[in-house]
Amino acid sequence: MNTEGLLAQRMIRLKSSAIRELLKHSKMENVISLAGGIPSDALFDFEGLSQATQLAITEQPKNAFQYGLTEGSHALREQITALCAERGVMTRPEDIVVTAGSQQALDLVMRALVNPGDIFVVESPTYLAALQTLELAEAQLLTVRSDRDGMIVDDLAELLKTQTIKGVYLVPTFGNPSGVSLSRARREQLVTLAAEHRFLIIEDDPYGELRFTDERNPTLFELAAALNGHTDNVIYTSTFSKILAPGLRLGWVIMPAWLLHKVASIKQAADLHASSLSQVVAEYYLGLGRLPAQIETIRAAYKRKCEVLASLLEQELGEHVTFEMPKGGMFLWARFRQPRNTAEWLQETLKQGVVFVPGEYFFAAEPDHSTFRLSFATATEEQMQEAVARLKRAL
Amino acid sequence: MNTEGLLAQRMIRLKSSAIRELLKHSKMENVISLAGGIPSDALFDFEGLSQATQLAITEQPKNAFQYGLTEGSHALREQITALCAERGVMTRPEDIVVTAGSQQALDLVMRALVNPGDIFVVESPTYLAALQTLELAEAQLLTVRSDRDGMIVDDLAELLKTQTIKGVYLVPTFGNPSGVSLSRARREQLVTLAAEHRFLIIEDDPYGELRFTDERNPTLFELAAALNGHTDNVIYTSTFSKILAPGLRLGWVIMPAWLLHKVASIKQAADLHASSLSQVVAEYYLGLGRLPAQIETIRAAYKRKCEVLASLLEQELGEHVTFEMPKGGMFLWARFRQPRNTAEWLQETLKQGVVFVPGEYFFAAEPDHSTFRLSFATATEEQMQEAVARLKRAL
């Protein structure tokens, strides 16, 4: 690893502990947090989860409490296959590994894929915890900027003229932190490039179902199947954390067979398999048929919360701050019109009792210090009103 | 890594896939398995687990289904502290990280500790899945033989004259696969050596509670506190898998602070935290006060099953096979009196419909091909009777 790479890695570590500190603040009394990417538990389907848990322990107590398969239970993988099909991701149970959230999917995939020094491209800005898994695997990171249509794939194409890359990691739909989605044209361009230049795409899709409009972009996985005739270089990961319950720690990852064997073997050494109890509960929950309505509930609530936050920001801070209206997901990504270091500003807003995440934490290189991420998922409307008032006072 | 190290690693990978294949066989109809280290679910306290689960979802639904702390819930870490105190392991909640079984504890600790090429010493034979975590971390392995009193610590002392080692990994009580326990004198010698030579001890203690006699050796953690005045170089890990339910995927690891911070930061990238649902269920189960009685139940049943298997072996195969009578745990470690390759013999026993694990899989170097591991935890007494008859027919 070169010095630049090492420096970048040290930055990621520092950022990650900075965010841990930040989240501690957000638990302090009287502090309103717009920082964490935590689903609102006021929206959890406790009735359905309770029913599913009852069924798990009465109908399948042995499966719920005994060791299971490293790849995940057959029953759950079959249901995930059906769930994926509705998203246009056509797969088979044997192509899936059930993981402890998509966070573990990223970590296992990076451990299986990356040799120290391998080049991975990430969006700028990108999801911080993915950077941590790339760092642990000692990947070398290159960044490609994003705009309102997601990653600027032309810039990636330019980069590919001089660099051989192992893969591209991105959240193409309702990105974290940017909130933007990759346009249809750029999706097609990206999967075509991947086949031409033989690199892997890691498609991280935790938020795809949380759309606020009827606009629905095909997944990169689906487009690769259509345009390339195969999905050999797309790794698709998703999670139950944002649509059902993060405490189950259940996600999944779809991979080509050669990678799946490696990932399963590392998972065996890493934790044997995901919680059996969580898996059986998820299996029954999906069996109850309540997920589509639950997703509708979350969509409607987050859409409303997003609109509230956006209009408050517009109204109270519009002369100082600009942002793109999210079409889904959990995050609003804002930028000061005039340069302002938001990490420093955070010290002021903390005094007023409100926290957010400074945008600089999400850049692997060349941070835009004037940016910041606000989550509209966790806070109530009243809290958002008070939070924005406090942000204004901190200016 | 030198060529020898690479060869050793390839061996571990091969062994690990061989065992995966083996366990597939063990799920075939009419095959009796003495292979897997799987607790008998006939002994699970389903009534208590069901009560605890009910309590979890009625009393703490938010905690059960929402994100939690990377280190594990405060409540569970407090109960683990009390549980450890009964074992003579005096610790504090803030020294504990709750993991997805002790398997994850090993993987996280190795990722945090090991730089490629660091020397780790393991027992010969030793627990295969620990070798896998050491392999993934690119440790260089050295082995020290075991006898009926566990690792021959004199040999380790000899080795320390010429080698600087990072750590020693061992299962000091009712070892897997050997079934033996490290004697009191050797325990004292080992913790003293660790302080003198400044290496770490990773004390893996999944089976310590499963003792069949009143004999109880202090943990290395306890002895280090007593003899060295501190536990800075002992990492203690244990699990709920063998005493409660493996499907919860809950274990824990106790570490010095400098290591705990590193482990927590890697765990954050690896899976954020263990299943919240599993943690709240374990918290209520421990609160019900049923664990001591449950451990007594398992002890009595495994003791009986161990005696049955041992007397059958003695009676039917005694002229060919020798073994040490286990004083606890789940495994009986046997050896042919005359050299015989048990991996080859397994092909014969498979035809008769019985599987075990060939001993060679548990050696990091210089395997003893005449050894084999039998588990008495899973099979019923009737199955063991039939299994031993089949083993005899395969001779």
Short mmCIF file of C-alpha atoms in Angstrom, two decimals, chain B residues 51-394:
data_model
loop_
_atom_site.label_atom_id
_atom_site.label_comp_id
_atom_site.label_asym_id
_atom_site.label_seq_id
_atom_site.Cartn_x
_atom_site.Cartn_y
_atom_site.Cartn_z
CA GLN B 51 -40.87 -17.96 28.03
CA ALA B 52 -37.83 -15.78 27.47
CA THR B 53 -38.83 -15.08 23.86
CA GLN B 54 -42.37 -14.15 24.92
CA LEU B 55 -40.95 -11.77 27.48
CA ALA B 56 -38.55 -10.28 24.94
CA ILE B 57 -41.27 -9.39 22.46
CA THR B 58 -43.85 -8.22 25.00
CA GLU B 59 -41.58 -6.36 27.45
CA GLN B 60 -38.83 -5.00 25.18
CA PRO B 61 -40.06 -5.09 21.57
CA LYS B 62 -38.11 -1.98 20.60
CA ASN B 63 -34.82 -3.29 21.98
CA ALA B 64 -35.45 -6.68 20.36
CA PHE B 65 -36.00 -5.29 16.85
CA GLN B 66 -34.03 -2.02 16.73
CA TYR B 67 -30.30 -1.42 16.19
CA GLY B 68 -28.19 -1.81 19.33
CA LEU B 69 -24.69 -1.20 20.63
CA THR B 70 -21.74 -2.78 18.81
CA GLU B 71 -20.37 -4.13 22.12
CA GLY B 72 -23.70 -5.75 23.00
CA SER B 73 -26.56 -4.63 25.24
CA HIS B 74 -25.64 -3.35 28.72
CA ALA B 75 -28.15 -5.68 30.35
CA LEU B 76 -26.72 -8.80 28.73
CA ARG B 77 -23.13 -7.79 29.44
CA GLU B 78 -24.07 -7.34 33.11
CA GLN B 79 -25.51 -10.83 33.22
CA ILE B 80 -22.47 -12.26 31.46
CA THR B 81 -20.33 -10.55 34.10
CA ALA B 82 -22.27 -12.41 36.82
CA LEU B 83 -22.05 -15.70 34.91
CA CYS B 84 -18.29 -15.27 34.52
CA ALA B 85 -17.87 -14.47 38.23
CA GLU B 86 -19.29 -17.93 39.05
CA ARG B 87 -16.51 -19.36 36.87
CA GLY B 88 -13.87 -17.37 38.72
CA VAL B 89 -13.55 -14.96 35.80
CA MET B 90 -13.85 -11.58 37.51
CA THR B 91 -14.61 -8.93 34.94
CA ARG B 92 -16.73 -5.85 34.22
CA PRO B 93 -19.41 -5.27 31.55
CA GLU B 94 -17.16 -2.72 29.82
CA ASP B 95 -14.48 -5.39 29.28
CA ILE B 96 -16.89 -7.59 27.30
CA VAL B 97 -17.92 -7.65 23.66
CA VAL B 98 -20.95 -9.80 22.81
CA THR B 99 -20.25 -11.73 19.61
CA ALA B 100 -22.03 -14.03 17.14
CA GLY B 101 -20.86 -17.13 19.00
CA SER B 102 -17.29 -17.62 20.18
CA GLN B 103 -16.45 -18.37 16.54
CA GLN B 104 -16.86 -14.66 15.79
CA ALA B 105 -14.88 -13.77 18.91
CA LEU B 106 -11.94 -15.76 17.52
CA ASP B 107 -12.24 -14.22 14.07
CA LEU B 108 -12.46 -10.64 15.38
CA VAL B 109 -9.60 -11.11 17.83
CA MET B 110 -7.36 -12.58 15.13
CA ARG B 111 -8.25 -9.74 12.73
CA ALA B 112 -7.43 -7.20 15.42
CA LEU B 113 -4.25 -8.88 16.68
CA VAL B 114 -2.44 -10.64 13.91
CA ASN B 115 -0.12 -9.02 11.43
CA PRO B 116 0.77 -11.33 8.53
CA GLY B 117 3.57 -13.64 9.65
CA ASP B 118 3.01 -13.22 13.39
CA ILE B 119 3.68 -16.50 15.15
CA PHE B 120 0.85 -18.20 16.98
CA VAL B 121 1.20 -21.46 18.87
CA VAL B 122 -1.64 -23.97 18.85
CA GLU B 123 -2.10 -27.35 20.51
CA SER B 124 -1.63 -30.45 18.43
CA PRO B 125 -4.39 -31.50 17.86
CA THR B 126 -6.48 -28.34 18.03
CA TYR B 127 -9.88 -26.88 17.08
CA LEU B 128 -10.04 -26.66 13.29
CA ALA B 129 -12.19 -23.53 13.00
CA ALA B 130 -9.69 -21.61 15.13
CA LEU B 131 -7.03 -22.59 12.61
CA GLN B 132 -9.25 -21.11 9.90
CA THR B 133 -9.40 -17.74 11.66
CA LEU B 134 -5.61 -17.80 12.14
CA GLU B 135 -5.21 -18.68 8.48
CA LEU B 136 -7.46 -15.80 7.35
CA ALA B 137 -5.35 -13.44 9.47
CA GLU B 138 -2.20 -14.89 7.86
CA ALA B 139 -0.60 -15.97 11.13
CA GLN B 140 2.32 -18.34 11.04
CA LEU B 141 1.47 -21.44 13.06
CA LEU B 142 3.68 -23.47 15.36
CA THR B 143 2.39 -26.47 17.23
CA VAL B 144 3.01 -27.91 20.68
CA ARG B 145 1.93 -31.47 21.39
CA SER B 146 -0.70 -32.43 23.96
CA ASP B 147 -0.91 -35.44 26.25
CA ARG B 148 -3.50 -36.49 28.83
CA ASP B 149 -2.74 -33.30 30.80
CA GLY B 150 -3.25 -31.00 27.83
CA MET B 151 -0.64 -28.92 26.05
CA ILE B 152 2.91 -29.92 27.06
CA VAL B 153 3.93 -26.51 28.36
CA ASP B 154 7.56 -27.61 28.84
CA ASP B 155 7.75 -27.93 25.05
CA LEU B 156 6.36 -24.42 24.72
CA ALA B 157 9.00 -23.14 27.16
CA GLU B 158 11.64 -24.82 25.03
CA LEU B 159 10.24 -23.23 21.89
CA LEU B 160 10.26 -19.79 23.54
CA LYS B 161 14.04 -20.00 23.84
CA THR B 162 14.36 -19.53 20.10
CA GLN B 163 11.08 -18.00 18.96
CA THR B 164 9.24 -14.76 19.69
CA ILE B 165 5.56 -15.54 19.57
CA LYS B 166 2.51 -13.28 19.47
CA GLY B 167 0.17 -15.65 21.21
CA VAL B 168 -1.03 -19.10 22.20
CA TYR B 169 -4.50 -20.31 21.27
CA LEU B 170 -5.95 -23.20 23.25
CA VAL B 171 -9.08 -24.85 24.62
CA PRO B 172 -7.72 -25.64 28.08
CA THR B 173 -10.80 -27.39 29.44
CA PHE B 174 -12.33 -30.47 27.76
CA GLY B 175 -10.52 -29.67 24.53
CA ASN B 176 -11.89 -30.12 21.05
CA PRO B 177 -10.98 -32.64 19.67
CA SER B 178 -8.85 -34.17 22.42
CA GLY B 179 -11.33 -34.08 25.30
CA VAL B 180 -8.45 -33.49 27.73
CA SER B 181 -7.92 -30.61 30.16
CA LEU B 182 -4.76 -28.72 30.95
CA SER B 183 -3.52 -29.67 34.43
CA ARG B 184 -3.37 -27.11 37.23
CA ALA B 185 0.44 -27.13 37.26
CA ARG B 186 0.63 -26.51 33.51
CA ARG B 187 -1.96 -23.74 33.73
CA GLU B 188 0.22 -21.95 36.26
CA GLN B 189 3.30 -22.53 34.15
CA LEU B 190 1.56 -21.18 31.04
CA VAL B 191 0.27 -17.92 32.57
CA THR B 192 3.68 -17.32 34.16
CA LEU B 193 5.40 -17.85 30.80
CA ALA B 194 2.95 -15.47 29.14
CA ALA B 195 3.85 -12.68 31.54
CA GLU B 196 7.58 -13.39 31.27
CA HIS B 197 7.68 -13.61 27.49
CA ARG B 198 4.91 -11.06 26.89
CA PHE B 199 2.72 -13.18 24.66
CA LEU B 200 -1.07 -13.34 24.62
CA ILE B 201 -3.14 -16.33 25.67
CA ILE B 202 -6.42 -16.86 23.88
CA GLU B 203 -8.43 -19.02 26.27
CA ASP B 204 -11.32 -20.58 24.37
CA ASP B 205 -13.78 -21.98 26.91
CA PRO B 206 -16.96 -23.32 25.27
CA TYR B 207 -17.11 -26.56 27.27
CA GLY B 208 -15.87 -25.60 30.76
CA GLU B 209 -19.33 -25.92 32.31
CA LEU B 210 -19.88 -29.39 30.86
CA ARG B 211 -17.90 -31.27 33.51
CA PHE B 212 -18.76 -34.81 34.58
CA THR B 213 -16.86 -34.78 37.88
CA ASP B 214 -16.39 -32.37 40.79
CA GLU B 215 -12.88 -31.63 39.60
CA ARG B 216 -12.74 -28.01 38.53
CA ASN B 217 -9.63 -26.28 37.26
CA PRO B 218 -9.33 -22.52 37.51
CA THR B 219 -9.46 -20.69 34.19
CA LEU B 220 -6.23 -19.24 32.82
CA PHE B 221 -7.88 -15.84 33.20
CA GLU B 222 -8.37 -16.42 36.93
CA LEU B 223 -4.85 -17.77 37.39
CA ALA B 224 -3.33 -14.83 35.54
CA ALA B 225 -5.12 -12.45 37.89
CA ALA B 226 -3.83 -14.42 40.87
CA LEU B 227 -0.25 -15.07 39.73
CA ASN B 228 0.54 -12.08 37.50
CA GLY B 229 -1.63 -9.56 39.32
CA HIS B 230 -3.34 -8.63 36.03
CA THR B 231 -5.09 -10.18 33.02
CA ASP B 232 -3.53 -7.94 30.39
CA ASN B 233 -2.37 -10.87 28.32
CA VAL B 234 -5.34 -13.21 28.61
CA ILE B 235 -8.24 -13.06 26.19
CA TYR B 236 -11.12 -15.17 27.47
CA THR B 237 -13.94 -16.28 25.18
CA SER B 238 -17.01 -18.40 25.80
CA THR B 239 -20.45 -19.01 24.33
CA PHE B 240 -24.12 -19.73 24.96
CA SER B 241 -24.02 -22.34 22.17
CA LYS B 242 -23.17 -25.36 24.30
CA ILE B 243 -25.10 -24.46 27.46
CA LEU B 244 -28.22 -22.80 26.05
CA ALA B 245 -28.85 -22.71 22.28
CA PRO B 246 -26.40 -22.36 19.37
CA GLY B 247 -29.09 -20.90 17.08
CA LEU B 248 -29.04 -17.66 19.07
CA ARG B 249 -25.44 -17.18 17.80
CA LEU B 250 -24.30 -15.54 21.01
CA GLY B 251 -20.89 -15.68 22.59
CA TRP B 252 -18.64 -13.18 24.30
CA VAL B 253 -15.02 -12.18 24.65
CA ILE B 254 -13.21 -10.45 27.52
CA MET B 255 -10.16 -8.40 26.57
CA PRO B 256 -7.84 -5.66 27.75
CA ALA B 257 -9.07 -2.20 26.76
CA TRP B 258 -6.58 -1.54 23.94
CA LEU B 259 -7.71 -4.70 22.16
CA LEU B 260 -11.39 -4.19 22.92
CA HIS B 261 -11.42 -0.87 21.08
CA LYS B 262 -9.87 -2.47 18.02
CA VAL B 263 -12.22 -5.47 18.16
CA ALA B 264 -15.28 -3.22 18.55
CA SER B 265 -14.20 -1.11 15.59
CA ILE B 266 -13.76 -4.22 13.41
CA LYS B 267 -17.06 -5.65 14.64
CA GLN B 268 -18.78 -2.44 13.62
CA ALA B 269 -17.54 -2.94 10.07
CA ALA B 270 -18.16 -6.69 10.21
CA ASP B 271 -21.85 -6.77 11.24
CA LEU B 272 -22.59 -3.72 13.45
CA HIS B 273 -23.68 -5.94 16.38
CA ALA B 274 -25.12 -9.35 17.32
CA SER B 275 -28.83 -10.02 16.76
CA SER B 276 -30.80 -7.76 19.13
CA LEU B 277 -33.59 -10.35 19.31
CA SER B 278 -31.13 -13.07 20.38
CA GLN B 279 -29.61 -10.74 22.97
CA VAL B 280 -32.92 -9.79 24.56
CA VAL B 281 -34.02 -13.45 24.60
CA ALA B 282 -30.75 -14.44 26.33
CA GLU B 283 -31.17 -11.57 28.78
CA TYR B 284 -34.63 -12.81 29.81
CA TYR B 285 -33.54 -16.44 29.85
CA LEU B 286 -30.74 -15.63 32.28
CA GLY B 287 -33.19 -13.52 34.28
CA LEU B 288 -35.48 -16.54 34.66
CA GLY B 289 -32.70 -18.23 36.65
CA ARG B 290 -33.07 -21.49 34.71
CA LEU B 291 -29.52 -21.73 33.39
CA PRO B 292 -27.91 -23.55 36.37
CA ALA B 293 -30.54 -26.33 36.24
CA GLN B 294 -30.23 -26.52 32.47
CA ILE B 295 -26.45 -26.93 32.73
CA GLU B 296 -27.01 -29.72 35.29
CA THR B 297 -29.37 -31.44 32.85
CA ILE B 298 -26.84 -31.27 30.02
CA ARG B 299 -23.98 -32.40 32.27
CA ALA B 300 -25.88 -35.45 33.50
CA ALA B 301 -27.06 -36.42 30.02
CA TYR B 302 -23.66 -35.97 28.31
CA LYS B 303 -21.94 -37.84 31.18
CA ARG B 304 -24.31 -40.76 30.69
CA LYS B 305 -23.94 -40.68 26.90
CA CYS B 306 -20.17 -40.48 27.22
CA GLU B 307 -20.15 -43.51 29.51
CA VAL B 308 -22.36 -45.46 27.12
CA LEU B 309 -20.14 -44.66 24.13
CA ALA B 310 -16.97 -45.40 26.06
CA SER B 311 -18.20 -48.78 27.31
CA LEU B 312 -19.44 -49.75 23.85
CA LEU B 313 -16.05 -48.85 22.36
CA GLU B 314 -14.23 -50.70 25.09
CA GLN B 315 -16.41 -53.76 24.64
CA GLU B 316 -16.62 -53.90 20.85
CA LEU B 317 -13.41 -52.25 19.67
CA GLY B 318 -11.20 -52.38 22.76
CA GLU B 319 -8.63 -54.65 21.20
CA HIS B 320 -8.11 -52.25 18.28
CA VAL B 321 -8.70 -48.85 19.79
CA THR B 322 -7.52 -46.91 22.82
CA PHE B 323 -8.81 -43.67 24.31
CA GLU B 324 -8.71 -41.44 27.36
CA MET B 325 -11.99 -41.29 29.29
CA PRO B 326 -13.32 -37.70 28.96
CA LYS B 327 -14.11 -35.82 32.16
CA GLY B 328 -16.38 -33.38 30.39
CA GLY B 329 -17.22 -31.75 27.07
CA MET B 330 -18.68 -33.36 23.99
CA PHE B 331 -15.87 -35.41 22.45
CA LEU B 332 -14.06 -38.68 22.78
CA TRP B 333 -10.67 -38.82 21.09
CA ALA B 334 -9.60 -42.33 20.05
CA ARG B 335 -6.54 -43.87 18.45
CA PHE B 336 -5.94 -47.21 16.75
CA ARG B 337 -3.42 -49.36 18.60
CA GLN B 338 -1.91 -50.39 15.27
CA PRO B 339 -1.34 -47.69 12.62
CA ARG B 340 -4.43 -47.20 10.47
CA ASN B 341 -5.33 -44.24 8.27
CA THR B 342 -8.73 -43.17 9.65
CA ALA B 343 -9.48 -40.90 6.66
CA GLU B 344 -9.32 -44.02 4.48
CA TRP B 345 -11.21 -46.07 7.05
CA LEU B 346 -13.99 -43.45 6.95
CA GLN B 347 -14.78 -44.58 3.38
CA GLU B 348 -15.46 -48.06 4.82
CA THR B 349 -17.53 -46.84 7.75
CA LEU B 350 -19.57 -44.63 5.40
CA LYS B 351 -20.57 -47.77 3.50
CA GLN B 352 -21.76 -49.18 6.81
CA GLY B 353 -23.63 -45.94 7.54
CA VAL B 354 -21.65 -44.18 10.24
CA VAL B 355 -19.44 -41.08 10.17
CA PHE B 356 -16.84 -39.61 12.51
CA VAL B 357 -14.11 -37.01 11.99
CA PRO B 358 -10.65 -38.37 11.06
CA GLY B 359 -8.14 -37.03 13.56
CA GLU B 360 -5.75 -35.73 10.91
CA TYR B 361 -8.05 -32.77 10.25
CA PHE B 362 -7.19 -31.35 13.67
CA PHE B 363 -3.45 -31.14 13.25
CA ALA B 364 -1.81 -27.98 11.93
CA ALA B 365 1.30 -30.08 11.27
CA GLU B 366 2.43 -33.74 11.44
CA PRO B 367 -0.98 -35.39 11.70
CA ASP B 368 -1.49 -38.62 13.60
CA HIS B 369 -3.46 -40.54 10.97
CA SER B 370 -4.53 -43.24 13.43
CA THR B 371 -6.66 -40.89 15.51
CA PHE B 372 -10.35 -40.05 15.22
CA ARG B 373 -12.91 -37.90 17.02
CA LEU B 374 -16.30 -39.18 18.15
CA SER B 375 -18.98 -36.84 19.47
CA PHE B 376 -21.31 -38.29 22.10
CA ALA B 377 -23.51 -35.17 22.27
CA THR B 378 -25.86 -35.65 19.35
CA ALA B 379 -26.62 -39.37 18.88
CA THR B 380 -29.07 -41.22 21.14
CA GLU B 381 -27.92 -44.25 23.16
CA GLU B 382 -29.62 -46.57 20.66
CA GLN B 383 -27.90 -44.82 17.78
CA MET B 384 -24.55 -45.08 19.52
CA GLN B 385 -25.07 -48.82 20.00
CA GLU B 386 -25.83 -49.24 16.31
CA ALA B 387 -23.01 -46.87 15.33
CA VAL B 388 -20.37 -48.83 17.23
CA ALA B 389 -21.67 -52.10 15.76
CA ARG B 390 -21.26 -50.55 12.31
CA LEU B 391 -17.77 -49.29 13.13
CA LYS B 392 -16.90 -52.84 14.14
CA ARG B 393 -18.27 -54.23 10.89
CA ALA B 394 -16.15 -51.70 8.99
#
